[in-house]
Tab-separated table of C-alpha atoms and ligand atoms in Angstrom:
chain	number	residue	atom	x	y	z
A	55	UNK	CA	-26.859	7.056	6.134
A	56	UNK	CA	-23.499	7.164	7.929
A	57	UNK	CA	-22.597	9.588	10.642
A	58	UNK	CA	-19.651	11.288	12.283
A	59	UNK	CA	-20.540	12.112	15.883
A	60	UNK	CA	-17.920	14.314	17.555
A	61	UNK	CA	-18.293	15.745	21.044
A	62	UNK	CA	-17.520	19.484	21.173
A	63	UNK	CA	-15.354	19.014	24.259
A	64	UNK	CA	-11.822	19.751	23.049
A	65	UNK	CA	-9.424	20.062	20.149
A	66	UNK	CA	-10.058	17.507	17.456
A	67	UNK	CA	-7.891	14.417	17.966
A	68	UNK	CA	-6.346	12.731	14.932
A	69	UNK	CA	-8.224	9.559	15.901
A	70	UNK	CA	-11.478	11.480	15.461
A	71	UNK	CA	-10.398	12.934	12.162
A	72	UNK	CA	-9.553	9.434	11.003
A	73	UNK	CA	-13.061	8.325	11.970
A	74	UNK	CA	-14.500	11.257	9.997
A	75	UNK	CA	-12.413	10.456	6.919
A	76	UNK	CA	-13.352	6.782	6.946
A	77	UNK	CA	-17.037	7.596	7.355
A	78	UNK	CA	-16.790	9.991	4.425
A	79	UNK	CA	-15.002	7.463	2.225
A	80	UNK	CA	-17.388	4.611	2.996
A	81	UNK	CA	-20.467	6.831	2.577
A	82	UNK	CA	-19.170	7.735	-0.886
A	83	UNK	CA	-18.360	4.120	-1.707
A	84	UNK	CA	-21.830	2.996	-0.697
A	85	UNK	CA	-23.616	5.945	-2.236
A	86	UNK	CA	-25.046	6.901	1.148
A	87	UNK	CA	-25.402	10.236	2.921
A	88	UNK	CA	-23.146	11.499	5.687
A	89	UNK	CA	-24.583	13.160	8.772
A	90	UNK	CA	-22.531	15.219	11.224
A	91	UNK	CA	-24.010	14.868	14.670
A	92	UNK	CA	-22.584	17.155	17.331
A	93	UNK	CA	-22.885	15.183	20.572
A	94	UNK	CA	-23.428	17.996	23.020
A	95	UNK	CA	-25.204	15.989	25.719
A	96	UNK	CA	-22.626	16.604	28.412
A	97	UNK	CA	-23.236	20.248	29.262
A	98	UNK	CA	-20.350	20.442	31.700
A	99	UNK	CA	-17.765	19.204	29.231
A	100	UNK	CA	-18.951	21.145	26.172
A	101	UNK	CA	-16.635	23.961	25.148
A	102	UNK	CA	-18.131	26.886	23.321
A	103	UNK	CA	-17.010	27.221	19.729
A	104	UNK	CA	-15.612	23.701	19.413
A	105	UNK	CA	-18.543	22.653	17.206
A	106	UNK	CA	-17.675	25.371	14.679
A	107	UNK	CA	-14.024	24.407	14.875
A	108	UNK	CA	-14.878	20.782	14.077
A	109	UNK	CA	-16.894	21.836	11.028
A	110	UNK	CA	-14.054	24.105	9.894
A	111	UNK	CA	-11.602	21.232	10.151
A	112	UNK	CA	-13.910	19.007	8.089
A	113	UNK	CA	-13.985	21.750	5.436
A	114	UNK	CA	-10.212	22.130	5.472
A	115	UNK	CA	-9.915	18.400	4.810
A	116	UNK	CA	-12.516	18.421	2.054
A	117	UNK	CA	-14.921	16.171	3.947
A	118	UNK	CA	-18.328	16.963	2.537
A	119	UNK	CA	-21.486	16.126	4.460
A	120	UNK	CA	-25.207	16.336	3.894
A	121	UNK	CA	-26.464	17.640	7.199
A	122	UNK	CA	-25.425	18.825	10.660
A	123	UNK	CA	-27.551	18.143	13.726
A	124	UNK	CA	-27.069	18.850	17.406
A	125	UNK	CA	-27.903	15.997	19.703
A	126	UNK	CA	-29.390	18.371	22.286
A	127	UNK	CA	-32.171	19.275	19.868
A	128	UNK	CA	-33.457	15.712	20.268
A	129	UNK	CA	-33.619	15.746	24.070
A	130	UNK	CA	-37.406	15.725	23.998
A	131	UNK	CA	-37.314	12.501	21.937
A	132	UNK	CA	-34.807	10.914	24.318
A	133	UNK	CA	-37.088	11.811	27.223
A	134	UNK	CA	-40.136	10.385	25.459
A	135	UNK	CA	-38.300	7.139	24.829
A	136	UNK	CA	-37.185	6.875	28.452
A	137	UNK	CA	-40.788	7.356	29.474
A	138	UNK	CA	-41.891	4.639	27.092
A	139	UNK	CA	-39.343	2.223	28.556
A	140	UNK	CA	-40.532	3.103	32.062
A	141	UNK	CA	-44.141	2.479	31.148
A	142	UNK	CA	-43.262	-0.852	29.595
A	143	UNK	CA	-41.269	-1.755	32.711
A	144	UNK	CA	-38.104	-2.107	30.713
A	145	UNK	CA	-36.602	0.690	32.753
A	146	UNK	CA	-37.019	1.860	36.313
A	147	UNK	CA	-36.579	4.989	38.407
A	148	UNK	CA	-33.519	4.844	40.625
A	149	UNK	CA	-33.359	6.965	43.759
A	150	UNK	CA	-29.911	5.919	44.925
A	151	UNK	CA	-27.933	9.044	45.648
A	152	UNK	CA	-24.546	9.761	44.092
A	153	UNK	CA	-22.997	9.253	47.517
A	154	UNK	CA	-24.552	5.813	47.919
A	155	UNK	CA	-23.301	4.777	44.483
A	156	UNK	CA	-19.845	6.158	45.256
A	157	UNK	CA	-19.677	4.059	48.438
A	158	UNK	CA	-20.665	0.927	46.515
A	159	UNK	CA	-18.061	1.662	43.877
A	160	UNK	CA	-15.436	2.090	46.557
A	161	UNK	CA	-16.461	-1.186	48.175
A	162	UNK	CA	-16.223	-3.032	44.856
A	163	UNK	CA	-12.782	-1.554	44.335
A	164	UNK	CA	-11.571	-2.723	47.741
A	165	UNK	CA	-12.933	-6.191	47.073
A	166	UNK	CA	-11.227	-6.140	43.689
A	167	UNK	CA	-14.394	-6.863	41.724
A	168	UNK	CA	-15.995	-4.741	39.011
A	169	UNK	CA	-18.706	-2.416	40.263
A	170	UNK	CA	-22.262	-3.265	39.238
A	171	UNK	CA	-25.490	-1.576	40.244
A	172	UNK	CA	-26.986	-3.254	43.309
A	173	UNK	CA	-30.453	-3.540	41.805
A	174	UNK	CA	-31.894	-1.867	44.880
A	175	UNK	CA	-34.513	0.303	43.151
A	176	UNK	CA	-35.578	-2.180	40.501
A	177	UNK	CA	-38.173	-3.856	42.655
A	178	UNK	CA	-39.765	-0.868	44.368
A	179	UNK	CA	-43.568	-1.010	44.237
A	180	UNK	CA	-45.397	1.665	42.194
A	181	UNK	CA	-46.581	3.168	45.458
A	182	UNK	CA	-43.088	3.432	46.863
A	183	UNK	CA	-41.921	4.999	43.627
A	184	UNK	CA	-44.678	7.631	43.717
A	185	UNK	CA	-43.811	8.533	47.274
A	186	UNK	CA	-40.099	8.789	46.615
A	187	UNK	CA	-40.606	10.852	43.453
A	188	UNK	CA	-41.951	13.693	45.555
A	189	UNK	CA	-39.014	13.588	47.890
A	190	UNK	CA	-35.895	12.730	45.997
A	191	UNK	CA	-34.293	13.392	42.633
A	192	UNK	CA	-33.987	10.255	40.541
A	193	UNK	CA	-32.383	8.862	37.423
A	194	UNK	CA	-33.756	6.288	35.015
A	195	UNK	CA	-31.971	3.009	34.478
A	196	UNK	CA	-32.650	0.514	31.754
A	197	UNK	CA	-32.944	-3.071	33.018
A	198	UNK	CA	-30.077	-5.268	31.959
A	199	UNK	CA	-30.892	-7.745	29.176
A	200	UNK	CA	-31.802	-11.344	29.878
A	201	UNK	CA	-29.357	-12.776	27.385
A	202	UNK	CA	-25.888	-11.811	26.194
A	203	UNK	CA	-25.746	-9.283	23.356
A	204	UNK	CA	-23.651	-10.274	20.366
A	205	UNK	CA	-22.675	-8.408	17.256
A	206	UNK	CA	-20.259	-8.858	14.432
A	207	UNK	CA	-17.797	-6.013	14.114
A	208	UNK	CA	-16.459	-5.461	10.575
A	209	UNK	CA	-12.934	-5.036	11.917
A	210	UNK	CA	-12.858	-6.785	15.283
A	211	UNK	CA	-15.017	-9.779	14.471
A	212	UNK	CA	-17.569	-11.277	16.862
A	213	UNK	CA	-18.092	-9.376	20.118
A	214	UNK	CA	-20.285	-10.467	22.999
A	215	UNK	CA	-21.185	-8.853	26.304
A	216	UNK	CA	-22.979	-10.639	29.132
A	217	UNK	CA	-25.984	-9.167	30.974
A	218	UNK	CA	-23.712	-8.833	34.009
A	219	UNK	CA	-21.324	-6.637	32.015
A	220	UNK	CA	-24.066	-4.604	30.419
A	221	UNK	CA	-25.677	-4.036	33.827
A	222	UNK	CA	-28.754	-1.898	34.535
A	223	UNK	CA	-27.250	1.400	33.474
A	224	UNK	CA	-28.470	4.999	33.618
A	225	UNK	CA	-30.203	6.313	30.497
A	226	UNK	CA	-31.643	9.587	31.804
A	227	UNK	CA	-29.980	11.776	34.413
A	228	UNK	CA	-31.831	13.565	37.215
A	229	UNK	CA	-31.770	16.792	35.174
A	230	UNK	CA	-33.579	14.904	32.369
A	231	UNK	CA	-30.585	14.913	30.028
A	232	UNK	CA	-29.839	11.586	28.344
A	233	UNK	CA	-26.572	9.747	28.909
A	234	UNK	CA	-24.234	9.272	25.961
A	235	UNK	CA	-25.281	5.662	25.298
A	236	UNK	CA	-28.961	6.490	25.338
A	237	UNK	CA	-28.794	9.566	23.114
A	238	UNK	CA	-26.399	7.920	20.699
A	239	UNK	CA	-28.411	4.746	20.384
A	240	UNK	CA	-31.683	6.572	19.767
A	241	UNK	CA	-30.171	9.018	17.320
A	242	UNK	CA	-28.627	6.196	15.307
A	243	UNK	CA	-32.138	4.817	15.130
A	244	UNK	CA	-33.994	7.988	14.196
A	245	UNK	CA	-31.507	8.994	11.512
A	246	UNK	CA	-31.651	5.496	10.077
A	247	UNK	CA	-27.911	4.907	10.356
A	248	UNK	CA	-26.744	1.840	8.446
A	249	UNK	CA	-23.138	1.607	9.577
A	250	UNK	CA	-21.333	3.098	12.557
A	251	UNK	CA	-17.601	3.654	12.149
A	252	UNK	CA	-15.985	4.895	15.344
A	253	UNK	CA	-13.030	4.418	17.683
A	254	UNK	CA	-12.328	1.206	19.513
A	255	UNK	CA	-12.868	2.967	22.850
A	256	UNK	CA	-16.588	2.618	22.147
A	257	UNK	CA	-16.497	-1.138	21.623
A	258	UNK	CA	-18.016	-1.954	25.007
A	259	UNK	CA	-20.733	0.690	24.520
A	260	UNK	CA	-22.065	-0.997	21.430
A	261	UNK	CA	-23.886	-3.896	23.148
A	262	UNK	CA	-25.486	-1.346	25.487
A	263	UNK	CA	-26.678	0.682	22.527
A	264	UNK	CA	-27.996	-2.422	20.791
A	265	UNK	CA	-29.781	-3.386	23.997
A	266	UNK	CA	-31.497	0.021	24.164
A	267	UNK	CA	-32.782	-0.198	20.601
A	268	UNK	CA	-33.975	-3.752	21.093
A	269	UNK	CA	-35.880	-2.666	24.192
A	270	UNK	CA	-37.495	0.052	22.085
A	271	UNK	CA	-38.553	-2.525	19.547
A	272	UNK	CA	-36.193	-1.394	16.768
A	273	UNK	CA	-34.999	-4.493	15.014
A	274	UNK	CA	-33.122	-3.108	12.033
A	275	UNK	CA	-29.541	-4.228	12.343
A	276	UNK	CA	-26.879	-1.528	12.316
A	277	UNK	CA	-23.409	-2.557	11.172
A	278	UNK	CA	-20.374	-1.605	13.256
A	279	UNK	CA	-16.707	-1.048	12.571
A	280	UNK	CA	-14.478	-0.062	15.492
A	281	UNK	CA	-11.127	1.382	14.518
A	282	UNK	CA	-8.021	0.365	16.478
A	283	UNK	CA	-6.529	3.090	18.614
A	284	UNK	CA	-3.497	5.116	17.594
A	285	UNK	CA	-0.405	4.698	19.752
A	286	UNK	CA	2.320	7.282	20.268
A	287	UNK	CA	5.992	6.596	19.650
A	288	UNK	CA	6.340	5.034	23.118
A	289	UNK	CA	3.582	2.553	22.337
A	290	UNK	CA	1.034	4.254	24.627
A	291	UNK	CA	-2.383	5.492	23.598
A	292	UNK	CA	-1.997	8.880	21.943
A	293	UNK	CA	-3.453	11.397	24.343
A	294	UNK	CA	-3.855	15.131	24.584
A	295	UNK	CA	-0.356	15.285	26.000
A	296	UNK	CA	1.060	14.211	22.642
A	297	UNK	CA	1.070	17.389	20.571
A	298	UNK	CA	0.786	15.449	17.350
A	299	UNK	CA	-2.578	14.062	18.479
A	300	UNK	CA	-4.170	17.466	17.839
A	301	UNK	CA	-5.249	18.163	14.266
A	302	UNK	CA	-4.936	21.893	14.922
A	303	UNK	CA	-1.353	21.476	16.098
A	304	UNK	CA	-0.373	19.471	13.027
A	305	UNK	CA	-1.875	22.138	10.772
A	306	UNK	CA	-0.038	24.847	12.715
A	307	UNK	CA	3.197	22.932	12.188
A	308	UNK	CA	2.646	23.287	8.477
A	309	UNK	CA	1.504	19.789	7.633
A	310	UNK	CA	-0.827	19.890	4.667
A	311	UNK	CA	-4.372	18.589	5.142
A	312	UNK	CA	-3.791	16.349	2.099
A	313	UNK	CA	-0.770	14.769	3.783
A	314	UNK	CA	-2.438	14.333	7.180
A	315	UNK	CA	-5.447	12.671	5.541
A	316	UNK	CA	-3.196	10.483	3.419
A	317	UNK	CA	-1.282	9.454	6.518
A	318	UNK	CA	-4.392	8.645	8.563
A	319	UNK	CA	-5.824	6.496	5.774
A	320	UNK	CA	-2.529	4.663	5.407
A	321	UNK	CA	-2.215	4.028	9.138
A	322	UNK	CA	-3.045	0.389	9.828
A	323	UNK	CA	-3.622	-0.288	6.122
A	324	UNK	CA	-1.495	-1.473	3.273
A	325	UNK	CA	-2.126	-0.446	-0.302
A	326	UNK	CA	-0.164	-0.725	-3.499
A	327	UNK	CA	0.479	2.996	-3.466
A	328	UNK	CA	1.405	5.217	-0.573
A	329	UNK	CA	0.741	8.719	-1.829
A	330	UNK	CA	-2.860	9.581	-2.600
A	331	UNK	CA	-5.741	11.945	-1.870
A	332	UNK	CA	-8.963	11.128	-0.014
A	333	UNK	CA	-10.851	11.164	-3.309
A	334	UNK	CA	-8.414	8.659	-4.795
A	335	UNK	CA	-8.688	6.419	-1.737
A	336	UNK	CA	-12.425	6.079	-2.386
A	337	UNK	CA	-11.411	3.871	-5.323
A	338	UNK	CA	-9.421	1.323	-3.359
A	339	UNK	CA	-10.062	1.697	0.386
A	340	UNK	CA	-11.513	-1.415	2.018
A	341	UNK	CA	-12.867	-1.014	5.546
A	342	UNK	CA	-12.762	-4.737	6.273
A	343	UNK	CA	-9.036	-4.907	5.562
A	344	UNK	CA	-7.947	-2.495	8.296
A	345	UNK	CA	-5.521	-4.121	10.682
A	346	UNK	CA	-6.984	-5.173	14.020
A	347	UNK	CA	-3.806	-4.226	15.814
A	348	UNK	CA	-3.282	-0.710	17.165
A	349	UNK	CA	-1.420	1.555	14.773
A	350	UNK	CA	1.686	3.442	15.818
A	351	UNK	CA	1.989	7.103	14.939
A	352	UNK	CA	5.170	7.846	13.021
A	353	UNK	CA	5.896	11.515	12.419
A	354	UNK	CA	8.728	10.694	10.002
A	355	UNK	CA	6.281	8.946	7.727
A	356	UNK	CA	3.963	11.927	7.942
A	357	UNK	CA	6.870	14.212	7.002
A	358	UNK	CA	7.657	12.025	4.019
A	359	UNK	CA	4.043	12.203	2.826
A	360	UNK	CA	3.986	15.925	3.461
A	361	UNK	CA	7.018	16.415	1.231
A	362	UNK	CA	5.309	14.378	-1.455
A	363	UNK	CA	2.145	16.465	-1.292
A	364	UNK	CA	4.136	19.705	-1.102
A	365	UNK	CA	5.684	18.859	-4.470
A	366	UNK	CA	2.302	19.469	-6.010
A	367	UNK	CA	2.071	23.059	-4.759
A	368	UNK	CA	2.983	25.470	-7.515
A	369	UNK	CA	1.952	28.745	-5.915
A	370	UNK	CA	3.769	29.055	-2.604
A	371	UNK	CA	4.014	32.850	-2.819
A	372	UNK	CA	0.255	33.090	-3.008
A	373	UNK	CA	-0.144	30.596	-0.202
A	374	UNK	CA	2.135	32.640	2.063
A	375	UNK	CA	0.706	35.889	0.766
A	376	UNK	CA	4.077	37.297	-0.348
A	377	UNK	CA	5.247	38.965	-3.569
A	378	UNK	CA	5.432	36.548	-6.489
A	379	UNK	CA	9.052	37.568	-7.236
A	380	UNK	CA	9.974	35.265	-4.338
A	381	UNK	CA	8.311	32.182	-5.858
A	382	UNK	CA	11.550	30.649	-7.147
A	383	UNK	CA	13.267	31.077	-3.793
A	384	UNK	CA	10.308	29.505	-1.997
A	385	UNK	CA	10.454	26.553	-4.377
A	386	UNK	CA	14.122	26.041	-3.486
A	387	UNK	CA	13.279	26.041	0.235
A	388	UNK	CA	10.433	23.650	-0.467
A	389	UNK	CA	12.816	21.030	-1.820
A	390	UNK	CA	14.715	20.922	1.442
A	391	UNK	CA	11.780	21.191	3.888
A	392	UNK	CA	9.258	18.745	5.287
A	393	UNK	CA	6.557	21.241	6.225
A	394	UNK	CA	5.165	24.588	5.123
A	395	UNK	CA	6.236	26.015	8.449
A	396	UNK	CA	9.826	25.065	7.760
A	397	UNK	CA	9.705	26.795	4.364
A	398	UNK	CA	8.229	29.926	5.874
A	399	UNK	CA	10.814	30.021	8.645
A	400	UNK	CA	13.642	29.784	6.122
A	401	UNK	CA	12.032	32.472	4.008
A	402	UNK	CA	11.467	34.872	6.909
A	403	UNK	CA	15.060	34.418	7.993
A	404	UNK	CA	16.229	35.832	4.646
A	405	UNK	CA	14.894	39.239	5.692
A	406	UNK	CA	16.538	39.304	9.093
A	407	UNK	CA	19.980	40.690	9.914
A	408	UNK	CA	22.854	38.215	10.116
A	409	UNK	CA	24.216	38.076	13.639
A	410	UNK	CA	26.551	35.096	13.394
A	411	UNK	CA	30.081	36.194	14.316
A	412	UNK	CA	32.151	33.487	12.620
A	413	UNK	CA	32.288	35.042	9.162
A	414	UNK	CA	31.230	38.597	9.915
A	415	UNK	CA	34.496	40.001	8.489
A	416	UNK	CA	34.195	37.974	5.285
A	417	UNK	CA	30.562	38.999	4.985
A	418	UNK	CA	31.548	42.659	5.075
A	419	UNK	CA	34.189	42.200	2.370
A	420	UNK	CA	31.788	40.335	0.108
A	421	UNK	CA	28.943	42.735	0.777
A	422	UNK	CA	31.076	45.684	-0.352
A	423	UNK	CA	32.231	43.848	-3.467
A	424	UNK	CA	28.704	42.836	-4.459
A	425	UNK	CA	27.055	46.179	-3.836
A	426	UNK	CA	29.701	48.174	-5.708
A	427	UNK	CA	29.525	46.213	-8.959
A	428	UNK	CA	27.064	45.021	-11.571
A	429	UNK	CA	25.775	41.484	-11.113
A	430	UNK	CA	26.826	38.976	-13.771
A	431	UNK	CA	24.191	37.053	-15.660
A	432	UNK	CA	25.913	33.816	-14.913
A	433	UNK	CA	26.754	32.507	-11.444
A	434	UNK	CA	30.167	31.112	-12.438
A	435	UNK	CA	31.297	34.530	-13.652
A	436	UNK	CA	29.982	36.101	-10.463
A	437	UNK	CA	31.852	33.578	-8.337
A	438	UNK	CA	35.099	34.045	-10.257
A	439	UNK	CA	34.973	37.793	-9.762
A	440	UNK	CA	34.314	37.459	-6.046
A	441	UNK	CA	37.221	35.094	-5.697
A	442	UNK	CA	39.547	37.306	-7.709
A	443	UNK	CA	38.607	40.592	-6.070
A	444	UNK	CA	38.320	39.483	-2.454
A	445	UNK	CA	40.905	36.715	-2.292
A	446	UNK	CA	38.408	34.571	-0.391
A	447	UNK	CA	37.958	30.956	-1.306
A	448	UNK	CA	36.503	27.626	-0.136
A	449	UNK	CA	34.538	27.675	3.113
A	450	UNK	CA	35.526	31.287	3.743
A	451	UNK	CA	33.875	32.299	0.520
A	452	UNK	CA	30.838	30.043	0.368
A	453	UNK	CA	29.626	30.137	3.931
A	454	UNK	CA	29.549	33.937	4.261
A	455	UNK	CA	28.171	34.210	0.743
A	456	UNK	CA	25.292	31.888	1.563
A	457	UNK	CA	24.750	33.899	4.731
A	458	UNK	CA	24.546	37.076	2.675
A	459	UNK	CA	21.936	35.485	0.472
A	460	UNK	CA	19.722	33.550	2.861
A	461	UNK	CA	21.147	34.169	6.334
A	462	UNK	CA	22.205	30.529	6.764
A	463	UNK	CA	25.619	28.918	6.493
A	464	UNK	CA	24.293	25.647	5.163
A	465	UNK	CA	21.503	24.868	2.788
A	466	UNK	CA	20.625	25.143	-0.859
A	467	UNK	CA	23.158	25.382	-3.696
A	468	UNK	CA	24.401	28.953	-4.018
A	469	UNK	CA	24.158	28.637	-7.771
A	470	UNK	CA	20.416	28.012	-7.567
A	471	UNK	CA	19.934	30.730	-4.992
A	472	UNK	CA	21.812	33.231	-7.150
A	473	UNK	CA	19.617	32.508	-10.120
A	474	UNK	CA	16.411	32.779	-8.106
A	475	UNK	CA	17.417	35.863	-6.130
A	476	UNK	CA	19.246	37.930	-8.726
A	477	UNK	CA	16.438	40.464	-9.328
A	478	UNK	CA	16.427	41.513	-5.669
A	479	UNK	CA	19.768	40.218	-4.433
A	480	UNK	CA	21.351	43.617	-3.816
A	481	UNK	CA	18.322	44.791	-1.883
A	482	UNK	CA	18.617	41.821	0.491
A	483	UNK	CA	22.380	42.193	0.904
A	484	UNK	CA	22.114	45.928	1.572
A	485	UNK	CA	20.055	45.176	4.677
A	486	UNK	CA	22.040	42.169	5.741
B	257	LIG	N1	-19.347	11.547	20.790
B	257	LIG	C1	-18.652	10.303	20.740
B	257	LIG	C2	-17.170	10.559	20.647
B	257	LIG	O1	-16.768	11.617	20.217
B	257	LIG	C3	-19.150	9.578	19.518
B	257	LIG	C4	-19.016	8.160	19.488
B	257	LIG	C5	-19.828	7.575	18.368
B	257	LIG	O2	-19.430	7.745	17.217
B	257	LIG	O3	-20.850	6.977	18.668
B	257	LIG	O4	-16.379	9.750	21.027
């Protein structure tokens, strides 16, 4: 079984969506199940409703899964396991207060060395522990391993962390909630996860998670693939401050889910073809071939893919919930737009009043001429009449005419617009 394990702590980041897509693709390739595990261990950071939003986004992108679980429903198991490690002396109760730890951290910072736990509570006698337990709140730390922990990442290659770097870290907080590493490691074990695909930011957590499972006596090896981070256009890690990092924002901008997914699969990969759906990628995607280098987000490329996927949409009127007589006009706008939002903006503008001053006089002359006569079948005949009866020509004819039609001076060919808009042209011009 594979899993996608989002934390319900904010808007879904494109990096997370990419992780979800890759997990889905590889699960399908391997004929394995996909579990969605909502990692709600950090009560203070959880935001209500974000779990539902994540599941909605997965639906929008066509990512199908077999089950959804909430990490918090396993707290009792995490607590049991911590107890087991305590009993086996693989973990110990730590009574150091947050203030004490903060002082040590500060000291390490001043001395320019990485902070590590002092080890102070590891060697307390059982008697001392019993006494302290009645007086002070405590956390549980797992003892650091004796040897380095190594694993072979499918993308990054061999990774090793020393006992010093793993350190004796906290697995259960004073309020009995598990830390991320502890909950994650145990859940990967109890759901029998075979491969973990996640972001590179978790690379240094992996040896800690392996250490926990080893201490619990679980020796099945879990494979790992850590995806390189996504950089923004300035070459910095894409953060919440970059609008385009939010899946919701991209959807609001009118990027199609098909195009966003296509783009995220393409990022850091090279295939023979560039335009494809998630289902098609299942045929040729190869996890081990993803570039190790960070990938740079390029909105122009996303726009290109969006245009390609928009070509496939045949029912824009339905999509925008407008009368089907406007379908041909929407298709014209589609050809010159990169996003659905752009199409809709152009379309909505058609129904607004023209306020541009430059050709307001010419617009009035043309408006009168058009409204007082029958429309010709053919655009060339229509144009000839306008020219003959108004005396307008060139820019002074075409710009105000296009404005009368679509409320824009530049844009699509008037000939095409005329053909598409003829059935309701006078109605639009009347209100212009
Ligand atoms: N909840 C973690 C995150 O969203 C999951 C990491 C993992 O896949 O183990 O970053």
